[in-house]
């Protein structure tokens, strides 16, 4: 199976950035309360990542077989055209932080805590990216996630988790029947080496998205991915 768990990930939270995200002014009672919550979050946080090295066994027009598991996505298939190995992963803010955050009834604080957990997940992604690049000597990588695009159904979370053979339990992540994960602030996908600057956002036409990393390219699918 050769799964690797990354633990003891630093909670790399920039308080100034958090204030700006939440539009909280310095010197206010809101700032003081937020600082208290951040300190508690840092104590409770146990950010974790699980990943493995997997090999591509077969490719068709719009399918790819990885470690014996079949995935159906034209975009994934094309992105892996010159790739022989990939790095499936699951990253999470941790059930410890999730359980702690459930004890706050105030709606405003719940919103703040959701953002704090999102930043904890970002720390997990940062740690994962750094380790993969260093361990596998990768200059550039790209990432795809089931459900991020219409072309790759979220239902294929089931197939993705098959690659881990239950080892996701080592980091406290569970895949629900809805194909969503708990803790909620968890993300799964496949990293792969690339020479391009691929981002899922390039193929997503949704206009308003706070997490957008690249502008929508309406010609990209027809030029690169259409059969």
PDB file of C-alpha atoms in Angstrom:
ATOM      1  CA  UNK A   1       0.000   0.000   0.000  1.00  0.00           C
ATOM      2  CA  UNK A   2       2.887   2.345   0.859  1.00  0.00           C
ATOM      3  CA  UNK A   3       0.702   5.141   2.227  1.00  0.00           C
ATOM      4  CA  UNK A   4       2.480   8.008   3.944  1.00  0.00           C
ATOM      5  CA  UNK A   5       0.997  10.136   6.720  1.00  0.00           C
ATOM      6  CA  UNK A   6       2.224  13.668   7.387  1.00  0.00           C
ATOM      7  CA  UNK A   7       1.575  14.774  10.966  1.00  0.00           C
ATOM      8  CA  UNK A   8       2.675  17.636  13.214  1.00  0.00           C
ATOM      9  CA  UNK A   9       1.966  20.119  10.435  1.00  0.00           C
ATOM     10  CA  UNK A  10       2.397  23.719  11.635  1.00  0.00           C
ATOM     11  CA  UNK A  11      -0.779  25.803  11.626  1.00  0.00           C
ATOM     12  CA  UNK A  12       0.621  28.568   9.436  1.00  0.00           C
ATOM     13  CA  UNK A  13      -2.049  31.188  10.137  1.00  0.00           C
ATOM     14  CA  UNK A  14      -1.377  34.832   9.291  1.00  0.00           C
ATOM     15  CA  UNK A  15      -3.489  36.840  11.750  1.00  0.00           C
ATOM     16  CA  UNK A  16      -3.281  40.032   9.696  1.00  0.00           C
ATOM     17  CA  UNK A  17      -4.544  38.148   6.660  1.00  0.00           C
ATOM     18  CA  UNK A  18      -7.360  36.645   8.731  1.00  0.00           C
ATOM     19  CA  UNK A  19      -8.448  40.087   9.911  1.00  0.00           C
ATOM     20  CA  UNK A  20      -8.599  41.251   6.302  1.00  0.00           C
ATOM     21  CA  UNK A  21     -10.521  38.177   5.189  1.00  0.00           C
ATOM     22  CA  UNK A  22     -13.118  38.695   7.895  1.00  0.00           C
ATOM     23  CA  UNK A  23     -13.101  42.481   7.534  1.00  0.00           C
ATOM     24  CA  UNK A  24     -12.423  43.021  11.219  1.00  0.00           C
ATOM     25  CA  UNK A  25     -10.891  46.317  12.288  1.00  0.00           C
ATOM     26  CA  UNK A  26      -7.908  46.417  14.602  1.00  0.00           C
ATOM     27  CA  UNK A  27      -8.440  47.662  18.133  1.00  0.00           C
ATOM     28  CA  UNK A  28     -12.011  46.404  18.342  1.00  0.00           C
ATOM     29  CA  UNK A  29     -13.592  43.837  20.639  1.00  0.00           C
ATOM     30  CA  UNK A  30     -14.035  41.669  17.559  1.00  0.00           C
ATOM     31  CA  UNK A  31     -10.275  41.554  17.046  1.00  0.00           C
ATOM     32  CA  UNK A  32      -9.715  40.613  20.679  1.00  0.00           C
ATOM     33  CA  UNK A  33     -12.263  37.801  20.516  1.00  0.00           C
ATOM     34  CA  UNK A  34     -10.891  36.517  17.232  1.00  0.00           C
ATOM     35  CA  UNK A  35      -7.391  36.422  18.686  1.00  0.00           C
ATOM     36  CA  UNK A  36      -8.704  34.296  21.555  1.00  0.00           C
ATOM     37  CA  UNK A  37     -10.327  31.883  19.117  1.00  0.00           C
ATOM     38  CA  UNK A  38      -7.167  31.627  17.027  1.00  0.00           C
ATOM     39  CA  UNK A  39      -5.124  30.784  20.106  1.00  0.00           C
ATOM     40  CA  UNK A  40      -7.596  28.047  21.038  1.00  0.00           C
ATOM     41  CA  UNK A  41      -7.634  26.757  17.461  1.00  0.00           C
ATOM     42  CA  UNK A  42      -3.855  26.510  17.385  1.00  0.00           C
ATOM     43  CA  UNK A  43      -3.948  24.442  20.586  1.00  0.00           C
ATOM     44  CA  UNK A  44      -6.629  22.085  19.259  1.00  0.00           C
ATOM     45  CA  UNK A  45      -5.424  21.795  15.668  1.00  0.00           C
ATOM     46  CA  UNK A  46      -3.988  18.467  14.510  1.00  0.00           C
ATOM     47  CA  UNK A  47      -3.620  18.938  10.749  1.00  0.00           C
ATOM     48  CA  UNK A  48      -2.914  15.783   8.766  1.00  0.00           C
ATOM     49  CA  UNK A  49      -2.263  14.481   5.245  1.00  0.00           C
ATOM     50  CA  UNK A  50      -2.296  11.009   3.695  1.00  0.00           C
ATOM     51  CA  UNK A  51      -0.775  10.258   0.299  1.00  0.00           C
ATOM     52  CA  UNK A  52       0.711   7.438  -1.725  1.00  0.00           C
ATOM     53  CA  UNK A  53       2.630   6.833  -4.914  1.00  0.00           C
ATOM     54  CA  UNK A  54       0.443   5.115  -7.507  1.00  0.00           C
ATOM     55  CA  UNK A  55       1.055   3.864 -11.020  1.00  0.00           C
ATOM     56  CA  UNK A  56      -1.005   4.178 -14.186  1.00  0.00           C
ATOM     57  CA  UNK A  57      -1.791   0.776 -15.665  1.00  0.00           C
ATOM     58  CA  UNK A  58      -4.050   1.576 -18.613  1.00  0.00           C
ATOM     59  CA  UNK A  59      -5.394   4.518 -20.613  1.00  0.00           C
ATOM     60  CA  UNK A  60      -8.358   4.774 -22.971  1.00  0.00           C
ATOM     61  CA  UNK A  61     -10.012   7.779 -24.632  1.00  0.00           C
ATOM     62  CA  UNK A  62     -11.701   9.011 -21.475  1.00  0.00           C
ATOM     63  CA  UNK A  63     -10.630   6.562 -18.778  1.00  0.00           C
ATOM     64  CA  UNK A  64      -7.473   5.786 -16.855  1.00  0.00           C
ATOM     65  CA  UNK A  65      -6.674   2.850 -14.564  1.00  0.00           C
ATOM     66  CA  UNK A  66      -4.575   3.630 -11.507  1.00  0.00           C
ATOM     67  CA  UNK A  67      -3.441   0.772  -9.242  1.00  0.00           C
ATOM     68  CA  UNK A  68      -6.248  -1.359 -10.651  1.00  0.00           C
ATOM     69  CA  UNK A  69      -8.951   1.279 -10.095  1.00  0.00           C
ATOM     70  CA  UNK A  70     -10.740   2.772 -13.109  1.00  0.00           C
ATOM     71  CA  UNK A  71     -11.404   6.513 -13.291  1.00  0.00           C
ATOM     72  CA  UNK A  72     -13.664   8.118 -15.884  1.00  0.00           C
ATOM     73  CA  UNK A  73     -12.703  11.637 -16.925  1.00  0.00           C
ATOM     74  CA  UNK A  74     -11.577  12.903 -20.304  1.00  0.00           C
ATOM     75  CA  UNK A  75      -9.753  15.835 -18.715  1.00  0.00           C
ATOM     76  CA  UNK A  76      -7.931  13.637 -16.216  1.00  0.00           C
ATOM     77  CA  UNK A  77      -7.025  11.206 -18.974  1.00  0.00           C
ATOM     78  CA  UNK A  78      -5.532  13.919 -21.205  1.00  0.00           C
ATOM     79  CA  UNK A  79      -3.695  15.541 -18.302  1.00  0.00           C
ATOM     80  CA  UNK A  80      -2.048  12.187 -17.603  1.00  0.00           C
ATOM     81  CA  UNK A  81      -1.094  11.605 -21.231  1.00  0.00           C
ATOM     82  CA  UNK A  82       2.658  11.670 -20.588  1.00  0.00           C
ATOM     83  CA  UNK A  83       2.532  10.553 -16.972  1.00  0.00           C
ATOM     84  CA  UNK A  84       3.315   7.115 -15.545  1.00  0.00           C
ATOM     85  CA  UNK A  85       2.871   7.743 -11.842  1.00  0.00           C
ATOM     86  CA  UNK A  86       0.571   9.926  -9.757  1.00  0.00           C
ATOM     87  CA  UNK A  87       0.131  10.936  -6.121  1.00  0.00           C
ATOM     88  CA  UNK A  88      -3.392  10.476  -4.701  1.00  0.00           C
ATOM     89  CA  UNK A  89      -3.952  12.262  -1.399  1.00  0.00           C
ATOM     90  CA  UNK A  90      -6.350  13.267   1.348  1.00  0.00           C
ATOM     91  CA  UNK A  91      -5.701  16.352   3.475  1.00  0.00           C
ATOM     92  CA  UNK A  92      -7.726  17.519   6.465  1.00  0.00           C
ATOM     93  CA  UNK A  93      -7.953  20.214   9.103  1.00  0.00           C
ATOM     94  CA  UNK A  94      -8.359  17.304  11.540  1.00  0.00           C
ATOM     95  CA  UNK A  95     -11.310  15.995  13.530  1.00  0.00           C
ATOM     96  CA  UNK A  96      -9.855  17.602  16.662  1.00  0.00           C
ATOM     97  CA  UNK A  97     -10.319  21.093  15.239  1.00  0.00           C
ATOM     98  CA  UNK A  98     -13.685  20.132  13.754  1.00  0.00           C
ATOM     99  CA  UNK A  99     -15.024  18.812  17.074  1.00  0.00           C
ATOM    100  CA  UNK A 100     -13.737  21.842  18.978  1.00  0.00           C
ATOM    101  CA  UNK A 101     -15.442  24.227  16.552  1.00  0.00           C
ATOM    102  CA  UNK A 102     -18.854  22.612  17.138  1.00  0.00           C
ATOM    103  CA  UNK A 103     -19.040  24.024  20.663  1.00  0.00           C
ATOM    104  CA  UNK A 104     -19.746  27.611  19.618  1.00  0.00           C
ATOM    105  CA  UNK A 105     -23.424  28.608  19.191  1.00  0.00           C
ATOM    106  CA  UNK A 106     -22.798  32.197  18.081  1.00  0.00           C
ATOM    107  CA  UNK A 107     -23.431  32.513  14.329  1.00  0.00           C
ATOM    108  CA  UNK A 108     -20.726  35.123  13.761  1.00  0.00           C
ATOM    109  CA  UNK A 109     -18.131  33.072  15.594  1.00  0.00           C
ATOM    110  CA  UNK A 110     -19.186  29.989  13.625  1.00  0.00           C
ATOM    111  CA  UNK A 111     -18.419  31.918  10.436  1.00  0.00           C
ATOM    112  CA  UNK A 112     -15.015  32.913  11.782  1.00  0.00           C
ATOM    113  CA  UNK A 113     -14.263  29.323  12.800  1.00  0.00           C
ATOM    114  CA  UNK A 114     -15.168  28.081   9.340  1.00  0.00           C
ATOM    115  CA  UNK A 115     -12.547  30.420   7.898  1.00  0.00           C
ATOM    116  CA  UNK A 116      -9.989  29.328  10.499  1.00  0.00           C
ATOM    117  CA  UNK A 117     -10.565  25.672   9.575  1.00  0.00           C
ATOM    118  CA  UNK A 118     -10.201  26.538   5.900  1.00  0.00           C
ATOM    119  CA  UNK A 119      -6.819  28.117   6.653  1.00  0.00           C
ATOM    120  CA  UNK A 120      -5.827  25.000   8.602  1.00  0.00           C
ATOM    121  CA  UNK A 121      -6.645  22.956   5.509  1.00  0.00           C
ATOM    122  CA  UNK A 122      -4.533  25.336   3.451  1.00  0.00           C
ATOM    123  CA  UNK A 123      -1.618  24.602   5.795  1.00  0.00           C
ATOM    124  CA  UNK A 124      -2.147  20.904   5.091  1.00  0.00           C
ATOM    125  CA  UNK A 125      -2.035  21.515   1.337  1.00  0.00           C
ATOM    126  CA  UNK A 126       1.112  23.603   1.662  1.00  0.00           C
ATOM    127  CA  UNK A 127       2.864  20.886   3.652  1.00  0.00           C
ATOM    128  CA  UNK A 128       1.797  18.229   1.158  1.00  0.00           C
ATOM    129  CA  UNK A 129       2.976  20.191  -1.871  1.00  0.00           C
ATOM    130  CA  UNK A 130       6.335  20.861  -0.255  1.00  0.00           C
ATOM    131  CA  UNK A 131       6.889  17.221   0.682  1.00  0.00           C
ATOM    132  CA  UNK A 132       5.885  15.852  -2.721  1.00  0.00           C
ATOM    133  CA  UNK A 133       8.140  18.250  -4.605  1.00  0.00           C
ATOM    134  CA  UNK A 134      11.107  17.498  -2.361  1.00  0.00           C
ATOM    135  CA  UNK A 135      10.598  13.738  -2.033  1.00  0.00           C
ATOM    136  CA  UNK A 136       9.906  13.047  -5.701  1.00  0.00           C
ATOM    137  CA  UNK A 137      12.073  15.806  -7.165  1.00  0.00           C
ATOM    138  CA  UNK A 138       9.157  17.472  -8.932  1.00  0.00           C
ATOM    139  CA  UNK A 139       9.526  20.949 -10.362  1.00  0.00           C
ATOM    140  CA  UNK A 140       5.892  21.502 -11.327  1.00  0.00           C
ATOM    141  CA  UNK A 141       2.733  19.679 -10.305  1.00  0.00           C
ATOM    142  CA  UNK A 142      -0.952  19.996 -11.015  1.00  0.00           C
ATOM    143  CA  UNK A 143      -3.922  18.703  -9.106  1.00  0.00           C
ATOM    144  CA  UNK A 144      -7.411  17.396  -9.900  1.00  0.00           C
ATOM    145  CA  UNK A 145     -10.268  16.580  -7.522  1.00  0.00           C
ATOM    146  CA  UNK A 146     -13.415  14.506  -8.106  1.00  0.00           C
ATOM    147  CA  UNK A 147     -16.383  16.857  -8.281  1.00  0.00           C
ATOM    148  CA  UNK A 148     -14.352  19.960  -9.097  1.00  0.00           C
ATOM    149  CA  UNK A 149     -15.439  19.749 -12.735  1.00  0.00           C
ATOM    150  CA  UNK A 150     -18.529  18.285 -14.418  1.00  0.00           C
ATOM    151  CA  UNK A 151     -16.226  15.995 -16.414  1.00  0.00           C
ATOM    152  CA  UNK A 152     -15.080  14.165 -13.259  1.00  0.00           C
ATOM    153  CA  UNK A 153     -18.026  13.214 -11.057  1.00  0.00           C
ATOM    154  CA  UNK A 154     -17.854  13.583  -7.296  1.00  0.00           C
ATOM    155  CA  UNK A 155     -19.114   9.990  -7.131  1.00  0.00           C
ATOM    156  CA  UNK A 156     -15.586   8.942  -8.082  1.00  0.00           C
ATOM    157  CA  UNK A 157     -14.541   9.848  -4.589  1.00  0.00           C
ATOM    158  CA  UNK A 158     -15.430   6.209  -3.945  1.00  0.00           C
ATOM    159  CA  UNK A 159     -12.840   5.002  -6.467  1.00  0.00           C
ATOM    160  CA  UNK A 160     -10.255   7.467  -5.189  1.00  0.00           C
ATOM    161  CA  UNK A 161     -10.656   6.196  -1.636  1.00  0.00           C
ATOM    162  CA  UNK A 162     -10.259   2.626  -2.891  1.00  0.00           C
ATOM    163  CA  UNK A 163      -6.650   3.532  -3.602  1.00  0.00           C
ATOM    164  CA  UNK A 164      -6.107   4.094   0.130  1.00  0.00           C
ATOM    165  CA  UNK A 165      -7.709   0.792   1.173  1.00  0.00           C
ATOM    166  CA  UNK A 166      -9.041   2.202   4.431  1.00  0.00           C
ATOM    167  CA  UNK A 167      -5.848   3.989   5.438  1.00  0.00           C
ATOM    168  CA  UNK A 168      -7.702   7.333   5.410  1.00  0.00           C
ATOM    169  CA  UNK A 169      -8.786   6.318   8.918  1.00  0.00           C
ATOM    170  CA  UNK A 170      -5.221   7.003  10.019  1.00  0.00           C
ATOM    171  CA  UNK A 171      -5.930  10.716   9.642  1.00  0.00           C
ATOM    172  CA  UNK A 172      -9.527  10.564  10.861  1.00  0.00           C
ATOM    173  CA  UNK A 173     -11.215  11.147   7.505  1.00  0.00           C
ATOM    174  CA  UNK A 174     -14.408   9.338   6.508  1.00  0.00           C
ATOM    175  CA  UNK A 175     -16.122   9.275   3.115  1.00  0.00           C
ATOM    176  CA  UNK A 176     -19.899   9.534   3.500  1.00  0.00           C
ATOM    177  CA  UNK A 177     -22.524   7.974   1.230  1.00  0.00           C
ATOM    178  CA  UNK A 178     -23.007  11.452  -0.284  1.00  0.00           C
ATOM    179  CA  UNK A 179     -19.323  11.282  -1.389  1.00  0.00           C
ATOM    180  CA  UNK A 180     -18.543  14.208   0.912  1.00  0.00           C
ATOM    181  CA  UNK A 181     -15.950  13.845   3.641  1.00  0.00           C
ATOM    182  CA  UNK A 182     -15.809  14.396   7.350  1.00  0.00           C
ATOM    183  CA  UNK A 183     -14.257  16.515   8.722  1.00  0.00           C
ATOM    184  CA  UNK A 184     -15.902  18.910   6.295  1.00  0.00           C
ATOM    185  CA  UNK A 185     -12.677  20.854   5.795  1.00  0.00           C
ATOM    186  CA  UNK A 186     -10.962  17.992   4.007  1.00  0.00           C
ATOM    187  CA  UNK A 187      -9.898  17.660   0.405  1.00  0.00           C
ATOM    188  CA  UNK A 188      -8.901  14.724  -1.764  1.00  0.00           C
ATOM    189  CA  UNK A 189      -7.478  14.430  -5.236  1.00  0.00           C
ATOM    190  CA  UNK A 190      -4.572  13.423  -7.400  1.00  0.00           C
ATOM    191  CA  UNK A 191      -1.344  15.324  -7.899  1.00  0.00           C
ATOM    192  CA  UNK A 192       0.649  14.660 -11.053  1.00  0.00           C
ATOM    193  CA  UNK A 193       3.801  16.074 -12.660  1.00  0.00           C
ATOM    194  CA  UNK A 194       3.210  18.515 -15.482  1.00  0.00           C
ATOM    195  CA  UNK A 195       4.940  21.055 -17.674  1.00  0.00           C
ATOM    196  CA  UNK A 196       1.806  23.179 -18.020  1.00  0.00           C
ATOM    197  CA  UNK A 197       0.164  25.644 -15.655  1.00  0.00           C
ATOM    198  CA  UNK A 198      -3.048  23.632 -15.400  1.00  0.00           C
ATOM    199  CA  UNK A 199      -5.681  24.637 -12.852  1.00  0.00           C
ATOM    200  CA  UNK A 200      -9.217  23.243 -12.629  1.00  0.00           C
ATOM    201  CA  UNK A 201     -10.434  26.850 -12.596  1.00  0.00           C
ATOM    202  CA  UNK A 202      -9.411  27.228 -16.242  1.00  0.00           C
ATOM    203  CA  UNK A 203     -12.282  24.906 -17.194  1.00  0.00           C
ATOM    204  CA  UNK A 204     -14.861  26.199 -14.709  1.00  0.00           C
ATOM    205  CA  UNK A 205     -17.219  28.951 -15.982  1.00  0.00           C
ATOM    206  CA  UNK A 206     -18.653  29.806 -12.570  1.00  0.00           C
ATOM    207  CA  UNK A 207     -18.414  33.562 -12.272  1.00  0.00           C
ATOM    208  CA  UNK A 208     -18.195  34.155  -8.531  1.00  0.00           C
ATOM    209  CA  UNK A 209     -15.787  31.863  -6.723  1.00  0.00           C
ATOM    210  CA  UNK A 210     -13.631  33.037  -3.787  1.00  0.00           C
ATOM    211  CA  UNK A 211     -11.184  30.186  -4.368  1.00  0.00           C
ATOM    212  CA  UNK A 212     -10.519  30.867  -8.047  1.00  0.00           C
ATOM    213  CA  UNK A 213      -6.828  30.405  -8.918  1.00  0.00           C
ATOM    214  CA  UNK A 214      -6.931  31.085 -12.662  1.00  0.00           C
ATOM    215  CA  UNK A 215      -9.317  32.786 -15.123  1.00  0.00           C
ATOM    216  CA  UNK A 216     -11.800  30.708 -17.099  1.00  0.00           C
ATOM    217  CA  UNK A 217     -10.549  29.812 -20.588  1.00  0.00           C
ATOM    218  CA  UNK A 218     -13.615  29.060 -22.726  1.00  0.00           C
ATOM    219  CA  UNK A 219     -11.496  27.719 -25.599  1.00  0.00           C
ATOM    220  CA  UNK A 220      -9.322  25.363 -23.570  1.00  0.00           C
ATOM    221  CA  UNK A 221     -11.652  22.357 -23.557  1.00  0.00           C
ATOM    222  CA  UNK A 222     -12.304  22.394 -27.276  1.00  0.00           C
ATOM    223  CA  UNK A 223      -8.636  22.982 -28.094  1.00  0.00           C
ATOM    224  CA  UNK A 224      -7.106  20.388 -25.760  1.00  0.00           C
ATOM    225  CA  UNK A 225      -9.652  17.960 -24.356  1.00  0.00           C
ATOM    226  CA  UNK A 226     -12.467  17.416 -26.874  1.00  0.00           C
ATOM    227  CA  UNK A 227     -12.429  14.097 -28.738  1.00  0.00           C
TER     228      UNK A 227
END
